[in-house]
């Protein structure tokens, strides 16, 4: 989720900065703020595209990758005879359910899922920037309501919906696969005289793998519906513009 929210937030901040700074360039120039905004959006799209390609390639070729692994609810316990001093509160239930780790030796399929996650995030970010560029072009060309803008917002709505849900699914599946590959061992051995514990997870505090868990946030649905509604507003404005053409 952060993969798209952070770029969008940065773009919105850049737009606000452009709106504040544009009057300093030429107070007589009409649309100066929009031109600066368009320039920032163009740079944003170029950077987003380049970083997406780089991130995708790095995911496929890097020796180790950072992964969010789901784990069974876990909280470390002390061995018999051990104690701690100085704490003022104690955990009575609950624990970790996810681990952010850097992993070596991931399977090729898991790498491709993580690469697809990066690719889907980048595509969504690029289309958002492209929609802003199209809107700025319409304003500068004195054609605020135009078919191209309606198409861009409609396509961007679909991209946000599909990519936003898609990358959450690929990221979740990759996390489950990584959890199985890192934590899903078949057997273990240890010296029984060292500890009285009968399970390796209890001896060294290793969490157990989770094999089925999808973390899906439905914000892409609302974002997609919002952009689609905006596209319909522009479409209605285009129709009204055609109906009133030549009346004044």
XYZ file of N, CA, C and O in Angstrom, residues 3-172:
680
model
N 3.604 1.661 -1.281
C 4.259 1.824 -2.558
C 3.554 2.798 -3.459
O 4.176 3.440 -4.295
N 2.265 2.920 -3.368
C 1.532 3.877 -4.180
C 1.157 5.125 -3.400
O 1.132 6.227 -3.940
N 0.860 4.989 -2.107
C 0.438 6.140 -1.326
C 1.557 7.164 -1.203
O 1.338 8.369 -1.340
N 2.791 6.689 -0.953
C 3.915 7.610 -0.813
C 4.162 8.416 -2.089
O 4.267 9.640 -2.048
N 4.243 7.763 -3.285
C 4.427 8.554 -4.504
C 3.295 9.543 -4.758
O 3.529 10.686 -5.175
N 2.044 9.118 -4.511
C 0.913 10.016 -4.721
C 0.989 11.193 -3.753
O 0.744 12.344 -4.129
N 1.336 10.914 -2.495
C 1.464 11.991 -1.512
C 2.556 12.974 -1.916
O 2.390 14.195 -1.810
N 3.691 12.450 -2.402
C 4.780 13.324 -2.849
C 4.349 14.164 -4.039
O 4.693 15.344 -4.143
N 3.584 13.548 -4.960
C 3.113 14.291 -6.127
C 2.161 15.405 -5.715
O 2.247 16.527 -6.209
N 1.257 15.104 -4.786
C 0.326 16.132 -4.307
C 1.070 17.269 -3.615
O 0.729 18.448 -3.784
N 2.105 16.924 -2.836
C 2.916 17.951 -2.185
C 3.634 18.812 -3.221
O 3.737 20.039 -3.075
N 4.119 18.165 -4.285
C 4.800 18.910 -5.344
C 3.835 19.851 -6.047
O 4.195 20.988 -6.410
N 2.590 19.390 -6.254
C 1.592 20.235 -6.898
C 1.280 21.460 -6.041
O 1.196 22.589 -6.535
N 1.120 21.225 -4.743
C 0.857 22.347 -3.835
C 2.023 23.336 -3.854
O 1.828 24.553 -3.901
N 3.255 22.799 -3.815
C 4.433 23.670 -3.874
C 4.467 24.464 -5.169
O 4.814 25.650 -5.191
N 4.089 23.810 -6.273
C 4.076 24.494 -7.563
C 3.042 25.618 -7.587
O 3.298 26.710 -8.102
N 1.884 25.341 -7.015
C 0.838 26.365 -6.977
C 1.270 27.583 -6.166
O 0.922 28.721 -6.487
N 2.041 27.351 -5.117
C 2.516 28.460 -4.282
C 3.667 29.213 -4.930
O 3.799 30.421 -4.770
N 4.509 28.481 -5.682
C 5.710 29.094 -6.247
C 5.491 29.718 -7.616
O 6.215 30.634 -8.009
N 4.499 29.242 -8.357
C 4.319 29.698 -9.727
C 4.155 31.214 -9.861
O 4.734 31.822 -10.768
N 3.375 31.886 -8.999
C 3.222 33.337 -9.144
C 4.539 34.098 -9.048
O 4.634 35.236 -9.522
N 5.552 33.525 -8.443
C 6.832 34.196 -8.310
C 7.557 34.281 -9.644
O 8.433 35.131 -9.838
N 7.225 33.409 -10.597
C 7.905 33.402 -11.885
C 7.394 34.521 -12.793
O 8.154 35.269 -13.382
N 6.099 34.606 -12.940
C 5.532 35.623 -13.820
C 4.079 35.831 -13.433
O 3.219 35.024 -13.761
N 3.810 36.909 -12.764
C 2.461 37.163 -12.280
C 1.488 37.430 -13.427
O 0.280 37.297 -13.265
N 1.985 37.816 -14.585
C 1.120 38.117 -15.717
C 0.842 36.894 -16.589
O -0.019 36.919 -17.447
N 1.629 35.851 -16.389
C 1.472 34.664 -17.232
C 0.277 33.845 -16.756
O 0.237 33.412 -15.619
N -0.696 33.664 -17.659
C -1.872 32.888 -17.307
C -1.541 31.396 -17.320
O -0.915 30.911 -18.242
N -2.008 30.714 -16.307
C -1.774 29.275 -16.247
C -0.371 28.887 -15.830
O 0.057 27.758 -16.076
N 0.366 29.828 -15.221
C 1.742 29.509 -14.826
C 1.773 28.361 -13.832
O 2.634 27.474 -13.918
N 0.825 28.360 -12.898
C 0.791 27.298 -11.903
C 0.565 25.935 -12.553
O 1.205 24.939 -12.195
N -0.336 25.919 -13.544
C -0.642 24.655 -14.216
C 0.544 24.168 -15.028
O 0.834 22.967 -15.080
N 1.264 25.089 -15.664
C 2.433 24.699 -16.452
C 3.525 24.104 -15.557
O 4.165 23.113 -15.917
N 3.728 24.731 -14.406
C 4.719 24.202 -13.468
C 4.280 22.839 -12.953
O 5.079 21.899 -12.840
N 2.988 22.709 -12.664
C 2.453 21.430 -12.196
C 2.644 20.344 -13.246
O 3.039 19.210 -12.932
N 2.388 20.704 -14.507
C 2.572 19.727 -15.580
C 4.037 19.299 -15.681
O 4.337 18.108 -15.870
N 4.934 20.270 -15.547
C 6.360 19.940 -15.598
C 6.766 18.998 -14.481
O 7.516 18.033 -14.704
N 6.247 19.244 -13.290
C 6.551 18.366 -12.153
C 5.980 16.972 -12.393
O 6.627 15.958 -12.107
N 4.761 16.916 -12.942
C 4.137 15.626 -13.210
C 4.920 14.836 -14.257
O 5.057 13.615 -14.151
N 5.440 15.536 -15.274
C 6.241 14.866 -16.307
C 7.505 14.267 -15.685
O 7.859 13.113 -15.938
N 8.183 15.067 -14.863
C 9.390 14.575 -14.194
C 9.045 13.395 -13.291
O 9.778 12.399 -13.233
N 7.926 13.496 -12.613
C 7.476 12.421 -11.722
C 7.255 11.118 -12.497
O 7.687 10.045 -12.061
N 6.583 11.211 -13.646
C 6.317 10.021 -14.451
C 7.624 9.390 -14.928
O 7.789 8.161 -14.912
N 8.566 10.230 -15.351
C 9.859 9.717 -15.825
C 10.596 9.001 -14.691
O 11.114 7.886 -14.863
N 10.634 9.639 -13.514
C 11.319 9.037 -12.366
C 10.615 7.754 -11.932
O 11.260 6.738 -11.630
N 9.261 7.789 -11.898
C 8.501 6.600 -11.495
C 8.740 5.449 -12.465
O 8.908 4.294 -12.049
N 8.784 5.756 -13.764
C 9.031 4.708 -14.750
C 10.413 4.102 -14.607
O 10.580 2.879 -14.619
N 11.420 4.977 -14.446
C 12.797 4.492 -14.306
C 12.966 3.681 -13.025
O 13.601 2.616 -13.033
N 12.404 4.167 -11.926
C 12.552 3.453 -10.652
C 11.798 2.131 -10.666
O 12.235 1.158 -10.032
N 10.686 2.064 -11.401
C 9.935 0.811 -11.509
C 10.744 -0.248 -12.256
O 10.838 -1.399 -11.823
N 11.336 0.148 -13.383
C 12.162 -0.783 -14.158
C 13.363 -1.248 -13.337
O 13.695 -2.436 -13.300
N 14.002 -0.292 -12.647
C 15.164 -0.635 -11.830
C 14.764 -1.565 -10.685
O 15.445 -2.568 -10.412
N 13.654 -1.246 -10.012
C 13.203 -2.072 -8.894
C 12.821 -3.473 -9.337
O 13.103 -4.444 -8.635
N 12.193 -3.584 -10.513
C 11.811 -4.896 -11.036
C 13.054 -5.736 -11.335
O 13.126 -6.914 -10.957
N 14.027 -5.118 -12.017
C 15.265 -5.842 -12.347
C 16.038 -6.228 -11.096
O 16.567 -7.346 -10.989
N 16.099 -5.311 -10.124
C 16.825 -5.593 -8.884
C 16.183 -6.746 -8.123
O 16.872 -7.589 -7.549
N 14.848 -6.799 -8.132
C 14.141 -7.871 -7.430
C 14.474 -9.230 -8.019
O 14.596 -10.234 -7.295
N 14.635 -9.288 -9.325
C 14.926 -10.559 -9.980
C 16.378 -10.983 -9.817
O 16.686 -12.175 -9.841
N 17.292 -10.004 -9.648
C 18.719 -10.327 -9.673
C 19.437 -10.165 -8.338
O 20.543 -10.680 -8.166
N 18.853 -9.451 -7.383
C 19.540 -9.187 -6.117
C 19.769 -10.490 -5.347
O 18.961 -11.428 -5.414
N 20.871 -10.540 -4.615
C 21.207 -11.740 -3.850
C 20.235 -11.959 -2.704
O 19.861 -13.087 -2.392
N 19.811 -10.877 -2.046
C 18.853 -10.977 -0.950
C 17.773 -9.921 -1.133
O 18.019 -8.863 -1.716
N 16.591 -10.220 -0.645
C 15.454 -9.322 -0.804
C 14.746 -9.108 0.526
O 14.714 -10.000 1.378
N 14.157 -7.924 0.680
C 13.370 -7.642 1.879
C 11.950 -8.133 1.654
O 11.324 -7.821 0.645
N 11.432 -8.908 2.590
C 10.123 -9.533 2.452
C 9.326 -9.372 3.744
O 9.881 -9.450 4.838
N 8.009 -9.153 3.585
C 7.105 -9.175 4.728
C 6.544 -10.588 4.838
O 5.750 -11.016 4.010
N 6.992 -11.315 5.864
C 6.566 -12.701 6.049
C 5.495 -12.791 7.132
O 5.702 -12.313 8.244
N 4.359 -13.408 6.830
C 3.383 -13.674 7.896
C 3.865 -14.843 8.748
O 4.462 -15.795 8.232
N 3.662 -14.765 10.046
C 4.032 -15.847 10.959
C 2.879 -16.081 11.918
O 2.035 -15.208 12.131
N 2.839 -17.283 12.475
C 1.832 -17.531 13.502
C 2.108 -16.626 14.700
O 3.255 -16.307 15.006
N 1.037 -16.203 15.346
C 1.184 -15.277 16.484
C 2.246 -15.798 17.440
O 2.168 -16.933 17.912
N 3.218 -14.948 17.706
C 4.409 -15.411 18.417
C 4.900 -14.350 19.393
O 4.924 -13.152 19.080
N 5.295 -14.801 20.572
C 5.972 -13.934 21.533
C 7.022 -14.784 22.252
O 6.701 -15.864 22.749
N 8.283 -14.364 22.281
C 9.336 -15.201 22.882
C 9.095 -15.444 24.369
O 8.607 -14.572 25.089
N 9.441 -16.656 24.805
C 9.310 -17.009 26.219
C 10.684 -17.346 26.793
O 11.580 -17.802 26.075
N 10.844 -17.114 28.057
C 12.123 -17.376 28.719
C 12.276 -18.859 29.050
O 11.295 -19.535 29.366
N 13.484 -19.379 28.997
C 13.709 -20.780 29.368
C 13.548 -20.957 30.875
O 13.574 -19.973 31.635
N 13.394 -22.197 31.330
C 13.238 -22.449 32.767
C 14.409 -21.884 33.569
O 15.564 -22.024 33.177
N 14.099 -21.212 34.663
C 15.132 -20.663 35.531
C 15.575 -19.269 35.168
O 16.304 -18.634 35.939
N 15.153 -18.739 33.997
C 15.552 -17.390 33.573
C 14.503 -16.378 34.021
O 13.320 -16.700 34.168
N 14.943 -15.142 34.233
C 14.024 -14.074 34.629
C 14.612 -12.737 34.206
O 15.805 -12.631 33.924
N 13.762 -11.748 34.161
C 14.202 -10.385 33.817
C 13.763 -9.457 34.935
O 12.783 -9.715 35.636
N 14.518 -8.357 35.080
C 14.188 -7.369 36.100
C 14.015 -5.999 35.454
O 14.612 -5.703 34.420
N 13.225 -5.172 36.069
C 13.082 -3.789 35.642
C 11.868 -3.498 34.790
O 11.547 -2.341 34.538
N 11.181 -4.528 34.309
C 9.992 -4.273 33.498
C 8.823 -3.883 34.387
O 8.706 -4.335 35.531
N 7.960 -3.035 33.856
C 6.800 -2.586 34.626
C 5.493 -3.130 34.067
O 4.428 -2.857 34.613
N 5.561 -3.859 32.950
C 4.360 -4.458 32.356
C 4.747 -5.784 31.713
O 5.908 -6.005 31.369
N 3.769 -6.642 31.570
C 4.021 -7.969 31.009
C 3.018 -8.266 29.891
O 1.856 -7.846 29.968
N 3.483 -8.979 28.876
C 2.601 -9.427 27.796
C 1.855 -10.660 28.271
O 2.459 -11.637 28.703
N 0.537 -10.610 28.196
C -0.266 -11.745 28.646
C -0.874 -12.504 27.468
O -1.280 -13.664 27.616
N -0.968 -11.890 26.301
C -1.464 -12.579 25.116
C -1.071 -11.783 23.875
O -0.674 -10.619 23.969
N -1.177 -12.413 22.714
C -0.828 -11.730 21.475
C 0.649 -11.857 21.160
O 1.397 -12.578 21.819
N 1.084 -11.144 20.142
C 2.481 -11.184 19.742
C 2.661 -10.782 18.294
O 1.781 -10.177 17.685
N 3.816 -11.125 17.714
C 4.114 -10.793 16.332
C 3.296 -11.665 15.379
O 3.152 -12.866 15.592
N 2.788 -11.062 14.321
C 2.102 -11.823 13.274
C 2.737 -11.586 11.911
O 2.302 -12.177 10.917
N 3.754 -10.730 11.875
C 4.437 -10.442 10.616
C 5.875 -10.056 10.907
O 6.162 -9.388 11.904
N 6.785 -10.493 10.047
C 8.195 -10.176 10.220
C 8.722 -9.545 8.939
O 8.523 -10.085 7.852
N 9.369 -8.392 9.063
C 10.008 -7.735 7.932
C 11.480 -8.129 7.954
O 12.237 -7.690 8.821
N 11.877 -8.979 7.021
C 13.218 -9.556 7.053
C 13.869 -9.477 5.676
O 13.199 -9.304 4.655
N 15.183 -9.611 5.663
C 15.931 -9.708 4.417
C 16.345 -11.170 4.243
O 16.962 -11.750 5.125
N 15.974 -11.740 3.109
C 16.101 -13.184 2.912
C 16.977 -13.493 1.700
O 16.861 -12.838 0.660
N 17.829 -14.482 1.848
C 18.608 -15.020 0.733
C 18.036 -16.370 0.309
O 17.426 -17.070 1.106
N 18.240 -16.729 -0.954
C 17.850 -18.048 -1.422
C 16.377 -18.224 -1.715
O 15.884 -19.363 -1.727
N 15.639 -17.124 -1.967
C 14.226 -17.256 -2.299
C 14.057 -17.967 -3.639
O 14.874 -17.828 -4.551
N 12.981 -18.716 -3.771
C 12.686 -19.422 -5.008
C 12.413 -18.421 -6.130
O 11.993 -17.281 -5.877
N 12.625 -18.862 -7.354
C 12.442 -17.981 -8.520
C 11.004 -17.476 -8.600
O 10.753 -16.301 -8.892
N 10.044 -18.364 -8.326
C 8.644 -17.958 -8.373
C 8.327 -16.848 -7.382
O 7.560 -15.918 -7.688
N 8.915 -16.915 -6.197
C 8.704 -15.880 -5.183
C 9.304 -14.552 -5.635
O 8.708 -13.494 -5.440
N 10.474 -14.615 -6.248
C 11.105 -13.402 -6.781
C 10.225 -12.746 -7.846
O 10.077 -11.526 -7.877
N 9.649 -13.560 -8.716
C 8.785 -13.012 -9.759
C 7.533 -12.375 -9.159
O 7.045 -11.356 -9.661
N 7.003 -12.960 -8.105
C 5.841 -12.358 -7.442
C 6.202 -11.002 -6.839
O 5.444 -10.032 -6.950
N 7.377 -10.926 -6.198
C 7.818 -9.646 -5.632
C 8.100 -8.638 -6.740
O 7.799 -7.446 -6.601
N 8.675 -9.111 -7.854
C 8.914 -8.223 -8.989
C 7.617 -7.714 -9.583
O 7.500 -6.536 -9.951
N 6.619 -8.587 -9.661
C 5.303 -8.189 -10.163
C 4.670 -7.151 -9.246
O 4.004 -6.216 -9.707
N 4.879 -7.310 -7.940
C 4.372 -6.317 -6.981
C 4.958 -4.944 -7.274
O 4.232 -3.936 -7.337
N 6.266 -4.883 -7.463
C 6.930 -3.618 -7.792
C 6.410 -3.058 -9.110
O 6.164 -1.849 -9.238
N 6.218 -3.919 -10.097
C 5.754 -3.491 -11.410
C 4.342 -2.913 -11.336
O 4.067 -1.845 -11.916
N 3.452 -3.567 -10.618
C 2.078 -3.087 -10.492
C 2.020 -1.761 -9.748
O 1.246 -0.860 -10.109
N 2.845 -1.610 -8.709
C 2.895 -0.341 -7.985
C 3.369 0.784 -8.900
O 2.818 1.894 -8.891
N 4.399 0.502 -9.698
C 4.931 1.515 -10.605
C 3.932 1.906 -11.679
O 3.790 3.096 -12.004
N 3.225 0.931 -12.240
C 2.230 1.218 -13.275
C 1.135 2.127 -12.727
O 0.713 3.093 -13.383
N 0.661 1.828 -11.520
C -0.377 2.659 -10.904
C 0.115 4.088 -10.712
O -0.594 5.059 -11.016
N 1.345 4.237 -10.217
C 1.901 5.575 -9.988
C 2.054 6.338 -11.299
O 1.764 7.539 -11.378
N 2.498 5.662 -12.366
C 2.694 6.312 -13.671
C 1.367 6.803 -14.233
O 1.277 7.914 -14.767
N 0.327 6.001 -14.121
C -0.970 6.406 -14.664
C -1.564 7.580 -13.892
O -2.243 8.423 -14.486
N -1.323 7.636 -12.598
C -1.786 8.793 -11.827
C -1.107 10.057 -12.331
O -1.746 11.089 -12.557
N 0.220 9.992 -12.529
C 0.946 11.142 -13.047
C 0.494 11.516 -14.444
O 0.356 12.704 -14.778
N 0.229 10.510 -15.300
C -0.226 10.777 -16.665
C -1.594 11.455 -16.674
O -1.861 12.325 -17.518
N -2.469 11.070 -15.745
C -3.785 11.702 -15.656
C -3.656 13.174 -15.279
O -4.375 14.034 -15.803
N -2.719 13.469 -14.385
C -2.470 14.874 -14.006
C -1.953 15.658 -15.209
O -2.375 16.792 -15.459
N -1.046 15.061 -15.979
C -0.515 15.726 -17.174
C -1.633 16.015 -18.167
O -1.708 17.109 -18.739
N -2.503 15.041 -18.391
C -3.613 15.222 -19.320
C -4.538 16.339 -18.871
O -5.007 17.154 -19.681
N -4.793 16.419 -17.577
C -5.655 17.475 -17.047
C -5.009 18.843 -17.235
O -5.677 19.811 -17.611
N -3.707 18.923 -17.004
C -2.994 20.185 -17.197
C -2.977 20.585 -18.674
O -3.136 21.773 -19.001
N -2.799 19.632 -19.565
C -2.801 19.917 -20.995
C -4.139 20.501 -21.435
O -4.190 21.422 -22.261
N -5.221 19.942 -20.884
C -6.536 20.452 -21.224
C -6.724 21.885 -20.771
O -7.275 22.718 -21.506
N -6.236 22.208 -19.583
C -6.375 23.576 -19.070
C -5.546 24.556 -19.895
O -6.023 25.632 -20.269
N -4.308 24.154 -20.180
C -3.423 25.037 -20.946
C -3.956 25.242 -22.359
O -3.880 26.336 -22.927
N -4.517 24.189 -22.964
C -5.065 24.283 -24.310
C -6.480 24.818 -24.345
O -7.126 24.777 -25.395
N -6.984 25.288 -23.210
C -8.331 25.848 -23.095
C -9.392 24.848 -23.557
O -10.359 25.201 -24.232
N -9.164 23.603 -23.217
C -10.125 22.543 -23.543
C -10.240 21.629 -22.330
O -9.823 20.473 -22.348
N -10.766 22.196 -21.252
C -10.847 21.461 -19.995
C -11.636 20.170 -20.147
O -11.244 19.111 -19.643
N -12.762 20.252 -20.854
C -13.580 19.067 -21.083
C -13.271 18.530 -22.481
O -13.651 19.133 -23.487
N -12.601 17.396 -22.531
C -12.227 16.808 -23.816
C -12.188 15.295 -23.679
O -11.968 14.757 -22.588
N -12.412 14.585 -24.782
C -12.481 13.115 -24.726
C -11.227 12.463 -24.157
O -11.323 11.461 -23.433
N -10.055 13.015 -24.489
C -8.810 12.401 -24.019
C -8.750 12.368 -22.496
O -8.289 11.373 -21.904
N -9.212 13.451 -21.866
C -9.167 13.509 -20.399
C -10.120 12.491 -19.793
O -9.799 11.837 -18.795
N -11.304 12.364 -20.393
C -12.268 11.367 -19.913
C -11.670 9.963 -19.993
O -11.782 9.156 -19.068
N -11.003 9.670 -21.121
C -10.391 8.348 -21.301
C -9.282 8.116 -20.284
O -9.171 7.027 -19.717
N -8.419 9.134 -20.061
C -7.304 8.979 -19.128
C -7.801 8.681 -17.723
O -7.276 7.801 -17.034
N -8.828 9.408 -17.274
C -9.328 9.197 -15.921
C -10.040 7.848 -15.806
O -9.948 7.185 -14.768
N -10.736 7.431 -16.880
C -11.402 6.132 -16.850
C -10.378 5.006 -16.786
O -10.513 4.063 -15.989
N -9.343 5.098 -17.630
C -8.299 4.073 -17.644
C -7.534 4.073 -16.327
O -7.223 3.004 -15.771
N -7.219 5.262 -15.807
C -6.496 5.349 -14.532
C -7.304 4.733 -13.401
O -6.749 4.064 -12.523
N -8.631 4.936 -13.422
C -9.493 4.325 -12.398
C -9.384 2.809 -12.450
O -9.249 2.135 -11.419
N -9.412 2.253 -13.678
C -9.301 0.797 -13.827
C -7.924 0.302 -13.401
O -7.800 -0.748 -12.748
N -6.878 1.051 -13.749
C -5.514 0.666 -13.389
C -5.326 0.670 -11.874
O -4.750 -0.262 -11.304
N -5.815 1.719 -11.216
C -5.701 1.795 -9.757
C -6.432 0.629 -9.103
O -5.935 0.004 -8.156
N -7.613 0.304 -9.625
C -8.405 -0.793 -9.060
C -7.690 -2.135 -9.233
O -7.513 -2.893 -8.269
N -7.255 -2.413 -10.470
C -6.636 -3.705 -10.768
C -5.250 -3.823 -10.124
O -4.937 -4.805 -9.444
N -4.419 -2.800 -10.333
C -3.052 -2.857 -9.791
C -3.044 -2.774 -8.273
O -2.267 -3.459 -7.609
N -3.920 -1.924 -7.720
C -3.961 -1.756 -6.266
C -4.317 -3.038 -5.540
O -3.722 -3.375 -4.507
N -5.302 -3.770 -6.071
C -5.654 -5.063 -5.476
C -4.647 -6.134 -5.873
O -4.281 -6.998 -5.069
N -4.164 -6.058 -7.122
C -3.243 -7.072 -7.631
C -1.945 -7.140 -6.871
O -1.480 -8.232 -6.516
N -1.339 -5.962 -6.589
C -0.040 -6.032 -5.913
C -0.176 -6.474 -4.458
O 0.751 -7.049 -3.898
N -1.334 -6.212 -3.841
C -1.531 -6.711 -2.479
C -1.606 -8.237 -2.472
O -1.102 -8.893 -1.560
N -2.233 -8.796 -3.512
C -2.336 -10.252 -3.610
C -0.974 -10.873 -3.882
O -0.572 -11.844 -3.222
N -0.227 -10.314 -4.858
C 1.094 -10.882 -5.173
C 2.049 -10.734 -3.992
O 2.838 -11.639 -3.707
N 1.971 -9.612 -3.285
C 2.838 -9.415 -2.124
C 2.494 -10.395 -1.010
O 3.381 -10.942 -0.342
N 1.192 -10.637 -0.806
C 0.771 -11.579 0.237
C 1.200 -13.000 -0.097
O 1.698 -13.733 0.762
